Coordinates of C-alpha atoms and ligand atoms in Angstrom, one line a residue:
M17 CA -8.4 123.9 117.5
L18 CA -11.7 124.1 119.5
R19 CA -12.2 121.0 121.7
L20 CA -15.4 119.5 123.2
P21 CA -15.7 119.9 126.9
R22 CA -16.0 116.6 128.9
F23 CA -19.5 115.2 129.4
Q24 CA -21.3 112.0 130.3
L25 CA -23.2 110.3 127.5
H26 CA -26.4 108.2 127.8
T27 CA -27.8 106.2 124.9
P28 CA -31.4 105.2 125.9
A29 CA -33.0 102.6 123.7
T30 CA -36.5 104.1 123.6
V31 CA -38.1 107.5 123.7
H32 CA -39.8 106.6 127.0
D33 CA -36.4 105.7 128.5
A34 CA -34.9 109.0 127.2
A35 CA -37.8 111.0 128.7
L36 CA -37.3 109.3 132.1
L37 CA -33.6 109.9 132.0
L38 CA -34.2 113.6 131.1
Q39 CA -36.7 113.9 134.0
E40 CA -34.2 112.3 136.4
H41 CA -31.3 114.6 135.3
R42 CA -33.5 117.7 135.3
A43 CA -34.5 117.0 138.9
A44 CA -30.7 116.6 139.8
E45 CA -30.1 119.9 137.9
Q46 CA -32.8 121.7 139.9
D47 CA -31.5 120.4 143.2
A48 CA -28.0 121.4 142.3
A49 CA -29.2 124.9 141.4
K50 CA -31.0 125.2 144.8
T51 CA -27.8 124.3 146.7
G52 CA -25.8 126.7 144.6
T53 CA -23.7 124.0 142.8
P54 CA -23.1 125.5 139.4
G55 CA -22.9 123.9 136.0
L56 CA -24.8 120.6 136.4
T57 CA -26.9 120.5 133.2
V58 CA -28.4 118.0 130.9
M59 CA -29.2 118.3 127.1
L60 CA -30.5 116.1 124.3
V61 CA -28.4 115.4 121.2
A62 CA -29.6 113.9 117.9
G63 CA -27.2 114.3 115.0
G64 CA -25.0 116.6 117.0
T65 CA -24.3 118.8 113.9
D66 CA -25.4 122.0 115.7
L67 CA -25.0 121.1 119.3
F68 CA -21.3 119.9 119.1
P69 CA -20.0 123.0 117.4
N70 CA -22.0 125.1 120.0
M71 CA -20.4 123.1 122.8
K72 CA -16.9 123.6 121.3
R73 CA -17.6 127.4 121.4
R74 CA -18.8 126.9 125.0
Q75 CA -22.3 128.3 124.1
F76 CA -23.5 125.3 126.0
T77 CA -21.5 123.2 128.5
P78 CA -23.8 120.4 129.5
T79 CA -22.3 117.9 131.9
T80 CA -24.7 115.1 130.6
L81 CA -25.9 114.4 127.1
I82 CA -28.8 112.1 126.3
A83 CA -28.3 110.8 122.7
L84 CA -31.5 110.2 120.8
G85 CA -30.0 108.4 117.9
T86 CA -31.3 104.9 118.8
A87 CA -34.5 106.0 120.5
L88 CA -36.1 108.3 118.0
P89 CA -38.2 107.0 115.1
R90 CA -36.5 107.6 111.7
T91 CA -39.1 106.3 109.3
I92 CA -41.1 108.4 106.9
K93 CA -44.6 106.8 106.7
N94 CA -47.4 107.5 104.3
D95 CA -50.4 107.5 106.5
G96 CA -52.9 107.9 103.7
L97 CA -56.4 108.0 105.0
R98 CA -55.8 107.4 108.8
P99 CA -57.5 110.4 110.5
Q100 CA -55.7 111.5 113.7
G101 CA -55.6 114.7 115.7
P102 CA -57.0 117.9 114.3
L103 CA -56.0 117.2 110.7
P104 CA -56.4 114.1 108.5
L105 CA -52.8 112.9 108.2
G106 CA -50.9 112.6 105.0
M107 CA -47.5 111.6 106.2
T108 CA -45.6 111.1 109.5
I109 CA -41.9 111.8 109.6
G110 CA -39.9 110.4 112.5
A111 CA -37.9 113.2 114.2
G112 CA -34.8 111.0 113.8
A113 CA -35.0 111.0 110.0
T114 CA -31.9 112.5 108.6
L115 CA -32.1 115.6 106.4
T116 CA -30.7 113.5 103.5
S117 CA -33.6 111.0 103.8
V118 CA -36.2 113.8 104.0
A119 CA -34.6 115.6 101.0
S120 CA -34.4 112.5 98.9
D121 CA -37.8 110.9 99.6
P122 CA -39.8 110.9 96.4
R123 CA -43.1 111.2 98.3
I124 CA -41.9 114.4 100.0
A125 CA -40.5 115.8 96.8
D126 CA -43.9 115.1 95.1
G127 CA -46.4 116.2 97.8
Y128 CA -44.4 118.5 100.0
R129 CA -41.9 120.1 97.6
A130 CA -41.0 123.0 99.9
L131 CA -39.9 120.6 102.6
A132 CA -37.6 118.7 100.2
E133 CA -36.2 122.0 98.8
S134 CA -35.5 123.3 102.3
A135 CA -33.9 120.1 103.6
V136 CA -31.5 119.9 100.6
S137 CA -30.5 123.5 101.1
I138 CA -29.1 122.8 104.6
S139 CA -25.4 122.7 105.3
T140 CA -23.4 120.0 103.4
P141 CA -24.0 116.4 102.3
Q142 CA -22.0 115.1 105.3
L143 CA -23.9 117.2 107.8
R144 CA -27.2 116.3 106.2
N145 CA -26.3 112.6 106.6
M146 CA -26.0 113.1 110.3
G147 CA -28.4 116.0 111.0
T148 CA -32.0 115.2 111.8
I149 CA -35.2 116.9 111.0
G150 CA -36.1 116.9 114.8
G151 CA -32.8 118.7 115.5
N152 CA -33.5 121.2 112.8
L153 CA -36.9 122.1 114.4
C154 CA -35.1 122.6 117.7
L155 CA -32.2 124.6 116.3
D156 CA -31.0 127.4 118.6
T157 CA -31.3 131.0 117.3
R158 CA -28.1 132.5 115.9
C159 CA -26.4 135.9 115.9
N160 CA -23.2 137.5 114.7
W161 CA -22.5 138.4 118.4
Y162 CA -23.2 134.9 119.7
D163 CA -22.0 132.2 117.2
Q164 CA -18.3 133.0 118.0
S165 CA -15.7 131.3 120.1
L166 CA -15.6 131.8 123.8
F167 CA -12.3 133.8 123.4
W168 CA -14.0 136.2 120.9
R169 CA -17.1 136.7 123.0
M170 CA -15.0 137.3 126.2
A171 CA -12.9 139.8 124.3
E172 CA -16.1 141.7 123.3
G173 CA -17.6 141.5 126.8
M174 CA -20.3 138.9 125.9
C175 CA -23.9 139.6 124.9
M176 CA -27.4 139.1 126.4
K177 CA -27.7 135.6 125.0
T178 CA -24.7 134.4 127.0
D179 CA -25.1 136.6 130.0
P180 CA -28.6 138.2 130.6
S181 CA -27.0 141.0 132.6
V182 CA -25.4 142.3 129.4
V183 CA -27.2 144.4 126.7
C184 CA -28.2 142.9 123.3
R185 CA -25.3 144.0 121.1
V186 CA -27.5 144.2 118.0
A187 CA -29.8 146.8 119.6
P188 CA -28.5 147.9 123.0
S189 CA -31.9 149.4 124.0
S190 CA -33.8 146.2 123.2
P191 CA -35.3 144.6 126.3
R192 CA -34.9 141.2 124.7
C193 CA -32.2 139.2 122.8
L194 CA -32.7 139.5 119.0
A195 CA -30.9 136.3 117.9
V196 CA -32.5 135.0 114.8
A197 CA -34.4 131.9 113.9
S198 CA -32.3 130.0 111.3
A199 CA -33.8 126.5 110.7
D200 CA -34.6 126.0 107.0
T201 CA -37.2 123.3 107.3
V202 CA -39.4 125.3 109.7
P203 CA -40.9 127.8 107.3
A204 CA -41.5 125.0 104.8
L205 CA -43.3 123.0 107.5
L206 CA -45.2 126.0 108.6
A207 CA -46.4 126.7 105.1
L208 CA -47.4 123.0 104.8
G209 CA -49.4 123.1 108.0
A210 CA -47.4 120.6 110.0
S211 CA -47.8 119.6 113.6
V212 CA -45.4 117.8 115.9
R213 CA -45.8 115.0 118.5
I214 CA -44.0 115.8 121.7
V215 CA -43.2 113.2 124.4
N216 CA -42.1 113.7 128.0
A217 CA -42.0 111.6 131.2
D218 CA -45.7 112.3 131.8
G219 CA -47.1 111.4 128.4
E220 CA -47.4 112.9 124.9
R221 CA -49.2 115.7 123.0
V222 CA -49.6 117.0 119.5
V223 CA -48.8 120.7 119.0
V224 CA -49.4 122.8 115.9
L225 CA -45.8 123.7 114.7
A226 CA -46.5 127.5 114.7
D227 CA -47.1 127.2 118.5
L228 CA -43.6 125.7 119.1
Y229 CA -41.8 129.1 118.7
R230 CA -41.8 132.4 120.4
E231 CA -40.2 135.8 119.8
D232 CA -37.4 135.4 122.2
G233 CA -33.8 134.9 121.1
I234 CA -32.7 133.4 124.4
S235 CA -35.6 130.9 124.8
P236 CA -37.0 130.6 121.3
M237 CA -38.8 127.2 121.9
A238 CA -42.2 127.1 123.6
M239 CA -41.3 123.6 125.0
G240 CA -40.6 122.3 128.4
R241 CA -37.1 121.1 129.2
G242 CA -38.4 117.6 129.6
D243 CA -39.9 117.5 126.1
I244 CA -38.7 115.5 123.2
V245 CA -40.0 116.0 119.6
T246 CA -40.7 112.5 118.2
E247 CA -42.7 113.0 115.0
I248 CA -43.7 115.5 112.5
L249 CA -47.3 115.1 111.3
M250 CA -48.0 116.3 107.8
P251 CA -51.6 117.0 106.7
R252 CA -52.7 115.5 103.4
A253 CA -51.1 117.2 100.4
D254 CA -54.0 117.0 97.9
G255 CA -54.2 120.1 95.8
W256 CA -51.3 121.8 97.5
R257 CA -48.2 123.1 95.6
S258 CA -45.3 124.6 97.5
T259 CA -41.8 125.9 97.2
Y260 CA -38.9 127.3 99.3
L261 CA -36.4 130.0 98.5
K262 CA -33.3 130.8 100.5
L263 CA -31.0 133.8 100.6
R264 CA -27.5 133.0 102.0
D265 CA -24.0 134.3 101.5
R266 CA -22.4 131.2 100.0
G267 CA -24.5 129.1 97.7
S268 CA -22.4 126.0 98.6
F269 CA -23.5 125.9 102.2
D270 CA -24.7 128.5 104.7
F271 CA -27.5 129.3 107.1
P272 CA -30.4 131.4 105.7
I273 CA -30.3 135.1 106.1
L274 CA -33.8 135.0 104.7
G275 CA -35.9 131.9 104.0
L276 CA -39.4 132.1 102.4
A277 CA -41.8 129.2 101.8
A278 CA -45.0 129.6 99.8
A279 CA -47.8 127.0 99.6
V280 CA -51.2 127.3 97.8
R281 CA -54.1 124.8 97.6
M282 CA -55.5 125.0 94.1
D283 CA -59.0 124.0 93.0
G284 CA -58.6 124.1 89.3
E285 CA -57.1 127.6 88.6
V286 CA -58.4 129.1 91.9
V287 CA -56.5 129.4 95.1
R288 CA -58.6 127.9 97.9
D289 CA -56.0 128.1 100.7
A290 CA -52.5 129.7 101.0
R291 CA -49.7 130.1 103.5
I292 CA -46.5 132.2 103.3
A293 CA -43.9 131.6 106.0
M294 CA -40.5 133.3 106.5
T295 CA -37.5 132.8 108.7
A296 CA -34.2 134.5 109.5
I297 CA -35.9 137.9 110.0
G298 CA -36.8 137.6 113.7
S299 CA -36.3 135.3 116.7
R300 CA -39.4 133.3 115.6
P301 CA -40.3 132.0 112.1
M302 CA -43.5 133.7 111.0
L303 CA -46.6 133.0 109.0
V304 CA -47.8 136.0 107.0
E305 CA -51.5 135.9 107.3
A306 CA -52.2 139.1 105.2
A307 CA -50.2 137.5 102.4
A308 CA -52.4 134.4 102.5
K309 CA -55.6 136.5 102.5
A310 CA -54.4 138.4 99.4
L311 CA -54.1 135.1 97.6
I312 CA -57.2 133.1 98.6
G313 CA -59.9 133.3 95.9
S314 CA -57.4 134.6 93.3
K315 CA -56.1 132.8 90.3
L316 CA -52.5 133.8 91.2
E317 CA -52.8 136.7 88.9
D318 CA -50.1 139.5 89.0
D319 CA -52.2 141.7 91.2
A320 CA -52.8 139.1 93.9
I321 CA -49.1 138.1 93.9
L322 CA -48.1 141.8 94.2
A323 CA -50.5 142.2 97.2
A324 CA -49.1 139.1 98.9
A325 CA -45.5 140.2 98.3
D326 CA -46.3 143.6 99.6
A327 CA -47.8 142.1 102.8
A328 CA -44.7 140.0 103.4
H329 CA -42.5 143.0 102.8
K330 CA -44.4 145.1 105.4
V331 CA -44.0 142.6 108.2
A332 CA -40.3 141.7 107.5
R333 CA -38.0 143.6 110.0
P334 CA -34.6 142.1 109.7
M335 CA -32.0 143.3 112.2
D336 CA -28.2 143.6 111.9
N337 CA -27.5 140.2 113.3
T338 CA -26.6 138.0 110.3
S339 CA -24.3 138.4 107.3
G340 CA -25.7 140.4 104.4
T341 CA -27.3 143.8 105.1
I342 CA -30.7 144.7 106.5
A343 CA -31.7 146.4 103.2
Q344 CA -30.6 143.4 101.1
R345 CA -32.7 141.0 103.3
K346 CA -35.7 143.3 103.4
K347 CA -35.7 144.0 99.6
T348 CA -35.4 140.3 98.9
V349 CA -38.6 139.5 100.7
P350 CA -41.0 140.7 98.0
V351 CA -38.7 139.4 95.2
F352 CA -38.8 135.9 96.8
A353 CA -42.5 136.0 97.5
T354 CA -43.2 137.0 93.8
R355 CA -40.8 134.4 92.4
A356 CA -42.2 131.6 94.7
L357 CA -45.8 132.4 93.9
Q358 CA -45.2 132.7 90.1
S359 CA -43.6 129.3 90.2
L360 CA -46.8 127.8 91.7
R361 CA -49.1 128.9 88.9
V362 CA -50.9 126.2 87.1
N363 CA -49.3 126.0 83.6
Ligands
FAD1495 C1 -21.3 124.2 108.8 C2 -22.8 124.1 109.2 C3 -23.8 124.6 108.4 C4 -25.1 124.5 108.7 N1 -26.0 125.0 107.8 C5 -27.4 125.0 108.2 C6 -28.3 125.5 107.3 O1 -28.0 126.0 106.2 N2 -29.6 125.5 107.7 C7 -30.0 124.9 108.8 O2 -31.2 124.9 109.1 N3 -29.1 124.4 109.7 C8 -27.8 124.4 109.4 N4 -26.9 123.8 110.2 C9 -27.3 123.3 111.5 C10 -27.6 121.8 111.6 O3 -26.7 121.0 110.8 C11 -29.0 121.4 111.2 O4 -29.9 122.4 111.7 C12 -29.4 120.0 111.7 O5 -30.7 119.7 111.2 C13 -29.5 119.9 113.2 O6 -29.9 118.6 113.5 P1 -29.1 117.6 114.5 O7 -29.8 116.3 114.6 O8 -27.7 117.6 114.2 O9 -29.3 118.5 115.8 P2 -28.4 118.5 117.2 O10 -27.2 119.3 116.9 O11 -28.3 117.1 117.7 O12 -29.4 119.3 118.2 C14 -29.7 120.6 117.9 C15 -30.6 121.1 119.1 O13 -31.9 120.5 119.1 C16 -32.1 119.7 120.3 N5 -32.8 118.5 119.8 C17 -32.3 117.6 118.9 N6 -33.2 116.7 118.6 C18 -34.3 117.0 119.5 C19 -35.6 116.3 119.7 N7 -35.9 115.3 118.9 N8 -36.4 116.9 120.6 C20 -36.0 117.9 121.3 N9 -34.9 118.6 121.2 C21 -34.0 118.1 120.2 C22 -30.7 119.5 120.9 O14 -30.8 119.4 122.3 C23 -30.0 120.8 120.5 O15 -30.4 121.9 121.3 C24 -25.5 123.9 109.9 C25 -24.5 123.4 110.8 C26 -23.2 123.5 110.4 C27 -22.1 123.0 111.4

């Protein structure tokens, strides 16, 4: 049996308190690093459904955890006409909302279907009752060579994600780690044009979701270590239709080995705006702009869908770092793009 390592747990009552605690522990962590004292680290935990298994496998060994369960907002609010930030808001989802509450909210199922479909596809009912949408957005990248017990990884000689002095086992000549983005709600939220509110000890800011990720398997989040995601801001859903398709080994529960979300804004029969987003084919979830271009102005006729599917196929470069095969994942991209877009046609 894999056991959790020992750690200290803090349970701040507010996001502000959590941000101050994080700042305080980060400063201690930096001081310890300067004096050569190893292993003093702090991490955030929300539902713990990803972090705790990772800690059991010693992928992370924080000495301090700051639990966000009480501090984070959990409500899903319909913000109707309140304009805020770069986009008029349609809905605000607290980062502490569980995946179950996101998947089962009728307003999300109605206006942001891709998000409801992606949330319900994650793990199992028990884990969705604990796992939060904020934790899903901040999910670590995964890899066949990394998501293994410490014993397994030591026997294999580790990999770049555990020890930067070792090669990437997936592509030994790669200068960077190729671990793969695996969060299901992210492509759905990208296709729906979401932004996130981030709080730290110095204040808060709103970031377009696409800017939160980078093509780096070791450090996939473009966030500071003092940052806390507090809310997901959804633009208004008028005219938008969306869907999410997921390829995985086991239909009962499994991480995606390809996830594809499609969203189109219809004006009658004509597509006025479109977004196609994919995950599990790189360290960063991606928006496929050429696919969107192929759709805008069309009536989702076969030719336009074929061009969009082709554009998605061209940019998909899965590596040998998940279950399934590279060919299977690559060939599924245009199939999913076609199926998703056909399902969005006005009947
Ligand atoms: C068996 C199993 C199957 C799974 N299947 C899937 C799947 O199919 N698809 C999928 O996407 N996921 C899957 N997961 C992973 C996980 O359950 C979900 O991603 C879940 O949404 C994580 O949320 P959490 O609140 O539990 O995050 P935690 O485990 O608490 O945290 C995850 C990471 O996010 C950070 N974090 C959490 N909240 C915040 C915040 N508000 N601000 C900043 N950083 C934060 C933590 O520090 C940690 O690094 C699976 C997990 C298991 C164990």
